[in-house]
Amino acid sequence: MKYENIVVRVGRMPLPGALTADAYEYCAEPLEALKPGEIRIETIYASIDAGARGMLDPSANYPMLLRPGNRVYTSGVVGRVIESLDPAFVPGEFVRALSVTRQKYLTVAPKRTLGVRKVDPSDGPLHIHIGSLGMTGFTAWIGTFTIGLPKPGETMLVSAAAGAVGSVAGQIAKAIGARVVGIAGGAEKCSAVVSRFGFDACIDYKSDGLGEAMDAACPVGIDIYFENVGGAIQKLAMERMNMFGRIIMCGQVSQYDGNGGGSEGGPNLMNVINRRLNLRGFISSDHMDAFPAFERSALSLVRSGKLISYATVTKGFDQLHDAVNSLTQGRNFGQQVHQMADDPMTSDC
Ligand SMILES: NC(=O)c1ccc[n+]([C@@H]2O[C@H](COP(=O)([O-])OP(=O)(O)OC[C@H]3O[C@@H](n4cnc5c(N)ncnc54)[C@H](OP(=O)(O)O)[C@@H]3O)[C@@H](O)[C@H]2O)c1
């Protein structure tokens, strides 16, 4: 079968702030014939992760920095098999792949690539497999259960609580009996974090008096802080940590867009010593051996209705810049997703 591929590459390195369309280039490239064991997937959805912006900002100190011409990564895609030389996969089936590059037609060898599996559309929207059941859900799970170790009755504070990682972290801690408090931007988002994701409370960081709001929402202090944003929020949270508290250093999204946000006035690290805190960073892809266990646990929570997912979908193959801006500007609720082709499971394709 003959297809022309389109590979997404970095265009112009962006200026600080929102991305413009020229941040990415959409390059027509030939496809090689499949080798035995490989399948070809037409990408329908690709995850947009906060790191997509950090990878384009040399000042963000993000674990990976991309340059003009580089292929652009995503933590996961879901799409439909269009060709297969692996007898276990049949054209027409829906498939998920993790940690791949953004392109119209993706070629993978399922037996040699962790995280490639068929998806069951009855589990929910196709993109759930790159959200709560993909790397973002896994990130929340690894941070919560290897560093946070919440116990019933403990208070866990989660920043970027309305986003992909934060919403899952709060829900899985709540499922084991912790009291979960979120932080998000705006009264409407905060209300949805409580009503849709089931958090016990949510603090609007865009309102005045953030420290007082944390005191009110966490009256007996914070046992676990799931850190996604950095800056002033991190500083105020650290001042309210209880003895032997745990700080899960997951991300610093306020520092990813080249504006130098979030780096001012770091927290007083003396608190780490005085209060015997465990402050630990992690990169979820270092823990892939735990992915199958996560997937079993998360799938069971999804099927029992204890792990709720929402997504904000930006449509249009050449709209990647807008999808990334949606996330950094906080327009997303739940997972930010980029739709690159029609989804036959939805009515509007
Ligand atoms: N360590 C790892 O292995 C790993 C893996 C994946 C992701 N992460 C980290 O996890 C975090 C969440 O990533 P995600 O992909 O799930 O994104 P997300 O939470 O879905 O989206 C980012 C959210 O951050 C909030 N935000 C943006 N700028 C902010 C600012 N200046 N101050 C406070 N909040 C801000 C926005 O919500 P509001 O409307 O509430 O502002 C936005 O919706 C990021 O820090 C990311 O780097 C880490």
Tab-separated table of C-alpha atoms and ligand atoms in Angstrom:
chain	number	residue	atom	x	y	z
A	1	MET	CA	0.000	0.000	0.000
A	2	LYS	CA	1.329	3.515	-0.835
A	3	TYR	CA	1.057	6.353	1.645
A	4	GLU	CA	2.909	9.621	1.976
A	5	ASN	CA	3.876	10.275	5.557
A	6	ILE	CA	3.850	13.671	7.282
A	7	VAL	CA	6.409	14.018	10.051
A	8	VAL	CA	6.195	16.867	12.567
A	9	ARG	CA	9.542	18.609	13.106
A	10	VAL	CA	10.628	21.639	15.095
A	11	GLY	CA	10.445	24.773	12.937
A	12	ARG	CA	11.696	28.045	14.376
A	13	MET	CA	12.804	28.069	18.034
A	14	PRO	CA	10.030	30.060	19.728
A	15	LEU	CA	10.312	33.376	21.488
A	16	PRO	CA	9.154	33.438	25.133
A	17	GLY	CA	5.407	33.036	25.598
A	18	ALA	CA	2.778	31.478	23.337
A	19	LEU	CA	3.897	29.409	20.336
A	20	THR	CA	3.213	30.644	16.815
A	21	ALA	CA	2.406	28.349	13.890
A	22	ASP	CA	6.032	28.384	12.679
A	23	ALA	CA	7.218	26.583	15.824
A	24	TYR	CA	6.522	23.363	13.910
A	25	GLU	CA	6.953	22.147	10.351
A	26	TYR	CA	4.859	19.409	8.771
A	27	CYS	CA	7.211	17.591	6.408
A	28	ALA	CA	6.086	15.182	3.694
A	29	GLU	CA	8.434	12.183	3.810
A	30	PRO	CA	8.420	8.780	2.088
A	31	LEU	CA	7.502	5.647	4.017
A	32	GLU	CA	9.625	2.507	3.909
A	33	ALA	CA	7.977	-0.853	3.335
A	34	LEU	CA	7.011	-2.657	6.556
A	35	LYS	CA	9.433	-5.262	7.917
A	36	PRO	CA	8.245	-8.529	9.471
A	37	GLY	CA	6.737	-7.895	12.934
A	38	GLU	CA	5.911	-4.244	12.218
A	39	ILE	CA	2.571	-2.493	11.997
A	40	ARG	CA	1.633	0.896	10.602
A	41	ILE	CA	-0.775	3.107	12.545
A	42	GLU	CA	-2.629	6.179	11.348
A	43	THR	CA	-2.407	8.570	14.292
A	44	ILE	CA	-5.802	9.821	15.452
A	45	TYR	CA	-4.898	11.396	18.806
A	46	ALA	CA	-1.540	12.414	20.264
A	47	SER	CA	-1.038	13.497	23.841
A	48	ILE	CA	0.011	17.068	24.526
A	49	ASP	CA	2.219	17.115	27.592
A	50	ALA	CA	3.519	20.109	29.517
A	51	GLY	CA	7.001	19.042	28.438
A	52	ALA	CA	6.120	19.845	24.791
A	53	ARG	CA	6.735	23.511	25.623
A	54	GLY	CA	9.669	22.834	27.984
A	55	MET	CA	11.503	20.962	25.203
A	56	LEU	CA	11.511	24.170	23.141
A	57	ASP	CA	12.824	26.428	25.902
A	58	PRO	CA	16.607	26.280	26.509
A	59	SER	CA	16.177	28.207	29.791
A	60	ALA	CA	13.688	25.663	31.220
A	61	ASN	CA	16.402	23.075	31.952
A	62	TYR	CA	13.928	20.435	30.764
A	63	PRO	CA	15.313	16.850	30.531
A	64	MET	CA	15.135	16.997	26.710
A	65	LEU	CA	15.831	20.019	24.476
A	66	LEU	CA	14.787	19.973	20.815
A	67	ARG	CA	16.326	22.025	18.000
A	68	PRO	CA	15.046	23.109	14.551
A	69	GLY	CA	14.625	20.068	12.327
A	70	ASN	CA	14.295	17.570	15.192
A	71	ARG	CA	11.312	15.218	15.257
A	72	VAL	CA	8.773	16.107	17.963
A	73	TYR	CA	7.974	13.621	20.720
A	74	THR	CA	4.725	12.803	22.474
A	75	SER	CA	4.112	10.573	25.478
A	76	GLY	CA	1.537	8.603	23.499
A	77	VAL	CA	-0.639	8.215	20.433
A	78	VAL	CA	-3.731	6.216	19.678
A	79	GLY	CA	-4.743	5.369	16.168
A	80	ARG	CA	-5.899	2.715	13.753
A	81	VAL	CA	-3.825	-0.068	12.193
A	82	ILE	CA	-3.669	0.448	8.428
A	83	GLU	CA	-1.053	-2.219	7.563
A	84	SER	CA	0.322	-5.114	9.550
A	85	LEU	CA	3.118	-7.662	9.298
A	86	ASP	CA	2.436	-8.825	12.868
A	87	PRO	CA	-0.200	-11.566	12.833
A	88	ALA	CA	-1.563	-10.397	16.211
A	89	PHE	CA	-2.686	-7.052	14.707
A	90	VAL	CA	-5.282	-6.655	11.997
A	91	PRO	CA	-5.941	-3.529	9.892
A	92	GLY	CA	-8.873	-1.584	11.324
A	93	GLU	CA	-8.026	-2.298	14.979
A	94	PHE	CA	-7.338	0.574	17.394
A	95	VAL	CA	-3.871	0.623	18.939
A	96	ARG	CA	-1.993	2.727	21.477
A	97	ALA	CA	1.791	3.405	21.420
A	98	LEU	CA	3.861	5.231	24.058
A	99	SER	CA	6.809	7.644	23.827
A	100	VAL	CA	6.873	8.031	20.048
A	101	THR	CA	7.232	10.848	17.522
A	102	ARG	CA	4.357	12.821	16.048
A	103	GLN	CA	3.630	11.739	12.493
A	104	LYS	CA	0.679	10.899	10.340
A	105	TYR	CA	1.679	7.256	9.951
A	106	LEU	CA	3.658	5.661	12.726
A	107	THR	CA	5.560	2.394	12.243
A	108	VAL	CA	6.213	0.222	15.323
A	109	ALA	CA	7.048	-3.372	16.118
A	110	PRO	CA	4.624	-4.284	18.940
A	111	LYS	CA	6.677	-7.218	20.245
A	112	ARG	CA	9.798	-5.055	20.541
A	113	THR	CA	8.148	-1.897	21.899
A	114	LEU	CA	6.729	-1.615	25.418
A	115	GLY	CA	3.351	0.072	25.620
A	116	VAL	CA	1.992	-0.900	22.182
A	117	ARG	CA	-1.336	-2.625	22.662
A	118	LYS	CA	-4.808	-2.872	21.220
A	119	VAL	CA	-7.356	-0.625	22.864
A	120	ASP	CA	-10.909	-1.513	23.681
A	121	PRO	CA	-13.200	1.342	22.607
A	122	SER	CA	-15.728	0.237	25.246
A	123	ASP	CA	-13.371	1.528	27.983
A	124	GLY	CA	-14.180	5.115	26.985
A	125	PRO	CA	-13.001	7.682	24.442
A	126	LEU	CA	-9.977	6.454	22.499
A	127	HIS	CA	-7.739	9.161	24.000
A	128	ILE	CA	-8.186	7.802	27.538
A	129	HIS	CA	-5.448	5.295	26.569
A	130	ILE	CA	-2.908	8.126	26.245
A	131	GLY	CA	-4.289	9.973	29.302
A	132	SER	CA	-5.359	8.262	32.519
A	133	LEU	CA	-4.278	4.891	31.067
A	134	GLY	CA	-1.144	6.250	29.381
A	135	MET	CA	2.042	8.009	30.458
A	136	THR	CA	0.282	10.865	32.258
A	137	GLY	CA	-1.692	8.449	34.431
A	138	PHE	CA	1.497	6.435	34.954
A	139	THR	CA	3.373	9.581	36.023
A	140	ALA	CA	0.709	10.316	38.636
A	141	TRP	CA	0.801	6.694	39.845
A	142	ILE	CA	4.609	6.454	40.108
A	143	GLY	CA	4.887	9.794	41.930
A	144	THR	CA	2.052	9.017	44.307
A	145	PHE	CA	3.009	5.448	45.186
A	146	THR	CA	6.818	5.541	45.124
A	147	ILE	CA	7.346	8.961	46.765
A	148	GLY	CA	4.064	10.241	48.222
A	149	LEU	CA	2.960	6.965	49.853
A	150	PRO	CA	-0.326	8.460	51.099
A	151	LYS	CA	-2.085	6.862	54.057
A	152	PRO	CA	-5.793	7.070	54.823
A	153	GLY	CA	-6.597	10.401	56.516
A	154	GLU	CA	-3.415	12.172	55.375
A	155	THR	CA	-3.698	15.436	53.429
A	156	MET	CA	-2.287	15.482	49.908
A	157	LEU	CA	-2.069	18.843	48.089
A	158	VAL	CA	-1.881	18.651	44.274
A	159	SER	CA	-0.932	21.579	42.010
A	160	ALA	CA	-2.217	21.737	38.400
A	161	ALA	CA	-5.038	19.619	39.810
A	162	ALA	CA	-7.334	20.126	36.816
A	163	GLY	CA	-4.667	18.849	34.404
A	164	ALA	CA	-3.804	15.377	33.173
A	165	VAL	CA	-1.253	14.273	35.795
A	166	GLY	CA	-2.747	16.226	38.714
A	167	SER	CA	-6.312	15.004	38.234
A	168	VAL	CA	-5.177	11.365	38.275
A	169	ALA	CA	-2.835	11.878	41.258
A	170	GLY	CA	-5.683	13.321	43.317
A	171	GLN	CA	-8.131	10.584	42.378
A	172	ILE	CA	-5.801	7.661	43.112
A	173	ALA	CA	-4.789	9.143	46.485
A	174	LYS	CA	-8.462	9.702	47.280
A	175	ALA	CA	-9.233	6.093	46.316
A	176	ILE	CA	-6.957	4.870	49.118
A	177	GLY	CA	-8.533	7.234	51.683
A	178	ALA	CA	-6.370	10.373	51.686
A	179	ARG	CA	-7.904	13.839	51.965
A	180	VAL	CA	-7.096	15.502	48.650
A	181	VAL	CA	-6.847	19.256	48.049
A	182	GLY	CA	-6.212	20.658	44.564
A	183	ILE	CA	-4.815	23.933	43.263
A	184	ALA	CA	-6.050	25.252	39.905
A	185	GLY	CA	-6.549	28.511	38.014
A	186	GLY	CA	-10.011	30.078	38.328
A	187	ALA	CA	-13.169	29.508	40.350
A	188	GLU	CA	-14.890	27.510	37.603
A	189	LYS	CA	-11.984	25.062	37.240
A	190	CYS	CA	-11.725	24.672	41.009
A	191	SER	CA	-15.400	23.892	41.289
A	192	ALA	CA	-15.054	21.248	38.532
A	193	VAL	CA	-12.011	19.685	40.250
A	194	VAL	CA	-14.260	19.019	43.257
A	195	SER	CA	-17.483	18.099	41.442
A	196	ARG	CA	-16.004	16.034	38.577
A	197	PHE	CA	-12.738	14.631	39.950
A	198	GLY	CA	-14.005	14.267	43.536
A	199	PHE	CA	-11.285	16.274	45.319
A	200	ASP	CA	-12.245	17.355	48.859
A	201	ALA	CA	-11.386	21.009	48.139
A	202	CYS	CA	-9.657	23.105	45.488
A	203	ILE	CA	-7.816	26.421	45.843
A	204	ASP	CA	-7.876	29.092	43.117
A	205	TYR	CA	-4.258	30.264	42.817
A	206	LYS	CA	-5.351	33.227	40.700
A	207	SER	CA	-7.238	34.725	43.681
A	208	ASP	CA	-5.566	36.845	46.353
A	209	GLY	CA	-4.509	35.298	49.645
A	210	LEU	CA	-3.142	31.956	48.402
A	211	GLY	CA	-1.382	31.220	51.707
A	212	GLU	CA	-4.551	31.865	53.718
A	213	ALA	CA	-6.543	29.696	51.295
A	214	MET	CA	-4.034	26.843	51.813
A	215	ASP	CA	-4.384	27.230	55.593
A	216	ALA	CA	-8.168	27.067	55.325
A	217	ALA	CA	-8.196	24.065	52.971
A	218	CYS	CA	-5.440	22.168	54.865
A	219	PRO	CA	-6.221	23.011	58.525
A	220	VAL	CA	-3.913	20.291	59.901
A	221	GLY	CA	-1.091	20.974	57.440
A	222	ILE	CA	0.101	19.111	54.337
A	223	ASP	CA	1.496	15.569	54.520
A	224	ILE	CA	2.156	15.149	50.801
A	225	TYR	CA	2.626	17.807	48.146
A	226	PHE	CA	2.374	16.647	44.507
A	227	GLU	CA	4.330	19.404	42.774
A	228	ASN	CA	3.581	20.232	39.137
A	229	VAL	CA	4.066	23.996	38.855
A	230	GLY	CA	6.920	25.546	40.923
A	231	GLY	CA	7.211	29.221	41.833
A	232	ALA	CA	5.130	30.934	44.521
A	233	ILE	CA	2.782	27.957	44.927
A	234	GLN	CA	5.712	25.670	45.742
A	235	LYS	CA	7.106	28.140	48.268
A	236	LEU	CA	3.795	28.488	50.122
A	237	ALA	CA	3.165	24.729	50.096
A	238	MET	CA	6.597	23.956	51.529
A	239	GLU	CA	5.985	26.343	54.437
A	240	ARG	CA	2.897	24.298	55.367
A	241	MET	CA	4.407	20.796	55.228
A	242	ASN	CA	3.965	18.577	58.283
A	243	MET	CA	6.818	16.696	59.951
A	244	PHE	CA	7.992	13.721	57.850
A	245	GLY	CA	6.034	15.042	54.874
A	246	ARG	CA	6.777	13.999	51.291
A	247	ILE	CA	7.175	16.326	48.331
A	248	ILE	CA	6.752	14.644	44.951
A	249	MET	CA	8.803	16.742	42.511
A	250	CYS	CA	6.987	15.963	39.273
A	251	GLY	CA	7.226	19.181	37.232
A	252	GLN	CA	7.562	22.979	37.157
A	253	VAL	CA	5.197	24.011	34.374
A	254	SER	CA	5.317	27.705	35.328
A	255	GLN	CA	8.938	27.758	34.111
A	256	TYR	CA	8.571	26.147	30.674
A	257	ASP	CA	7.652	29.023	28.364
A	258	GLY	CA	10.814	31.115	28.387
A	259	ASN	CA	9.309	33.913	30.470
A	260	GLY	CA	11.368	33.065	33.538
A	261	GLY	CA	8.164	32.581	35.517
A	262	GLY	CA	8.249	30.535	38.690
A	263	SER	CA	11.977	30.773	39.237
A	264	GLU	CA	11.794	33.817	41.510
A	265	GLY	CA	12.231	33.499	45.292
A	266	GLY	CA	12.671	29.742	45.732
A	267	PRO	CA	11.395	27.920	48.820
A	268	ASN	CA	13.258	27.913	52.148
A	269	LEU	CA	14.978	24.520	52.031
A	270	MET	CA	15.680	24.720	55.772
A	271	ASN	CA	12.129	23.380	56.080
A	272	VAL	CA	13.298	20.136	54.424
A	273	ILE	CA	15.732	19.638	57.306
A	274	ASN	CA	13.654	20.938	60.216
A	275	ARG	CA	10.597	18.972	59.235
A	276	ARG	CA	12.467	15.847	58.062
A	277	LEU	CA	10.853	16.097	54.635
A	278	ASN	CA	11.450	13.683	51.803
A	279	LEU	CA	11.703	15.838	48.660
A	280	ARG	CA	12.326	13.664	45.627
A	281	GLY	CA	12.221	14.142	41.892
A	282	PHE	CA	11.454	11.421	39.391
A	283	ILE	CA	11.083	10.781	35.664
A	284	SER	CA	8.294	8.323	34.979
A	285	SER	CA	10.007	6.700	31.973
A	286	ASP	CA	12.751	5.438	34.335
A	287	HIS	CA	10.120	3.133	35.849
A	288	MET	CA	8.685	1.386	32.795
A	289	ASP	CA	9.054	-2.034	34.406
A	290	ALA	CA	6.133	-0.954	36.639
A	291	PHE	CA	3.938	0.042	33.676
A	292	PRO	CA	2.032	-3.278	33.365
A	293	ALA	CA	1.135	-3.174	37.101
A	294	PHE	CA	-0.020	0.436	36.734
A	295	GLU	CA	-2.107	-0.444	33.703
A	296	ARG	CA	-3.927	-3.261	35.503
A	297	SER	CA	-4.626	-1.045	38.510
A	298	ALA	CA	-5.723	2.006	36.491
A	299	LEU	CA	-7.908	-0.023	34.133
A	300	SER	CA	-9.724	-1.537	37.085
A	301	LEU	CA	-10.289	1.953	38.589
A	302	VAL	CA	-11.578	3.235	35.220
A	303	ARG	CA	-13.922	0.268	34.775
A	304	SER	CA	-15.284	0.675	38.332
A	305	GLY	CA	-15.880	4.413	37.828
A	306	LYS	CA	-13.270	5.461	40.428
A	307	LEU	CA	-10.936	7.100	37.919
A	308	ILE	CA	-12.724	9.732	35.857
A	309	SER	CA	-11.117	11.255	32.763
A	310	TYR	CA	-11.817	14.400	30.783
A	311	ALA	CA	-9.972	15.720	27.768
A	312	THR	CA	-9.695	18.978	25.881
A	313	VAL	CA	-9.251	18.195	22.198
A	314	THR	CA	-7.591	20.572	19.709
A	315	LYS	CA	-8.383	19.482	16.163
A	316	GLY	CA	-6.296	19.911	13.024
A	317	PHE	CA	-3.067	18.186	12.000
A	318	ASP	CA	-1.257	21.545	11.647
A	319	GLN	CA	-2.616	22.969	14.908
A	320	LEU	CA	0.021	21.518	17.218
A	321	HIS	CA	1.145	24.995	18.319
A	322	ASP	CA	-2.399	25.830	19.413
A	323	ALA	CA	-2.770	22.533	21.266
A	324	VAL	CA	0.436	23.284	23.203
A	325	ASN	CA	-0.710	26.851	23.915
A	326	SER	CA	-4.016	25.488	25.202
A	327	LEU	CA	-2.113	23.576	27.878
A	328	THR	CA	0.353	26.290	28.885
A	329	GLN	CA	-2.454	28.856	29.017
A	330	GLY	CA	-4.573	26.537	31.160
A	331	ARG	CA	-7.387	26.221	28.601
A	332	ASN	CA	-7.373	22.457	29.156
A	333	PHE	CA	-9.507	20.557	31.632
A	334	GLY	CA	-8.037	17.101	32.157
A	335	GLN	CA	-5.804	15.779	29.408
A	336	GLN	CA	-4.848	18.088	26.517
A	337	VAL	CA	-5.059	16.111	23.288
A	338	HIS	CA	-4.199	16.878	19.658
A	339	GLN	CA	-6.548	15.286	17.133
A	340	MET	CA	-4.623	14.569	13.918
A	341	ALA	CA	-7.222	12.536	11.970
A	342	ASP	CA	-10.930	11.726	12.127
A	343	ASP	CA	-12.066	9.572	15.023
A	344	PRO	CA	-14.533	6.992	13.710
A	345	MET	CA	-15.822	6.463	17.274
A	346	THR	CA	-17.201	10.012	17.510
A	347	SER	CA	-20.157	11.317	15.547
A	348	ASP	CA	-18.516	14.532	14.307
A	349	CYS	CA	-15.913	12.988	12.005
B	1	LIG	N1	8.390	13.801	36.040
B	1	LIG	C1	7.823	13.216	34.999
B	1	LIG	O1	8.177	12.123	34.569
B	1	LIG	C2	6.684	13.917	34.317
B	1	LIG	C3	5.977	13.296	33.265
B	1	LIG	C4	4.882	13.963	32.698
B	1	LIG	C5	4.534	15.227	33.171
B	1	LIG	N2	5.265	15.797	34.187
B	1	LIG	C6	4.913	17.110	34.732
B	1	LIG	O2	3.581	17.062	35.209
B	1	LIG	C7	3.069	18.395	35.200
B	1	LIG	C8	1.683	18.372	34.569
B	1	LIG	O3	1.843	18.047	33.198
B	1	LIG	P1	0.602	17.693	32.263
B	1	LIG	O4	1.185	17.279	30.972
B	1	LIG	O5	-0.322	16.798	33.000
B	1	LIG	O6	-0.071	19.103	32.042
B	1	LIG	P2	-1.490	19.582	32.583
B	1	LIG	O7	-1.447	19.572	34.067
B	1	LIG	O8	-2.570	18.865	31.881
B	1	LIG	O9	-1.512	21.074	32.060
B	1	LIG	C9	-0.711	22.039	32.676
B	1	LIG	C10	-1.576	22.878	33.615
B	1	LIG	O10	-0.691	23.670	34.386
B	1	LIG	C11	-1.363	24.820	34.790
B	1	LIG	N3	-0.440	25.947	34.664
B	1	LIG	C12	0.122	26.441	33.537
B	1	LIG	N4	0.924	27.480	33.841
B	1	LIG	C13	0.850	27.644	35.189
B	1	LIG	C14	1.440	28.545	36.105
B	1	LIG	N5	2.265	29.513	35.687
B	1	LIG	N6	1.147	28.411	37.420
B	1	LIG	C15	0.313	27.448	37.840
B	1	LIG	N7	-0.291	26.564	37.028
B	1	LIG	C16	-0.012	26.657	35.715
B	1	LIG	C17	-2.575	25.013	33.863
B	1	LIG	O11	-3.760	24.858	34.644
B	1	LIG	P3	-4.419	26.093	35.444
B	1	LIG	O12	-5.570	26.556	34.620
B	1	LIG	O13	-4.822	25.465	36.714
B	1	LIG	O14	-3.376	27.151	35.570
B	1	LIG	C18	-2.474	23.857	32.880
B	1	LIG	O15	-3.716	23.275	32.602
B	1	LIG	C19	4.076	19.261	34.438
B	1	LIG	O16	4.872	19.973	35.353
B	1	LIG	C20	4.924	18.227	33.713
B	1	LIG	O17	6.217	18.686	33.426
B	1	LIG	C21	6.313	15.163	34.746
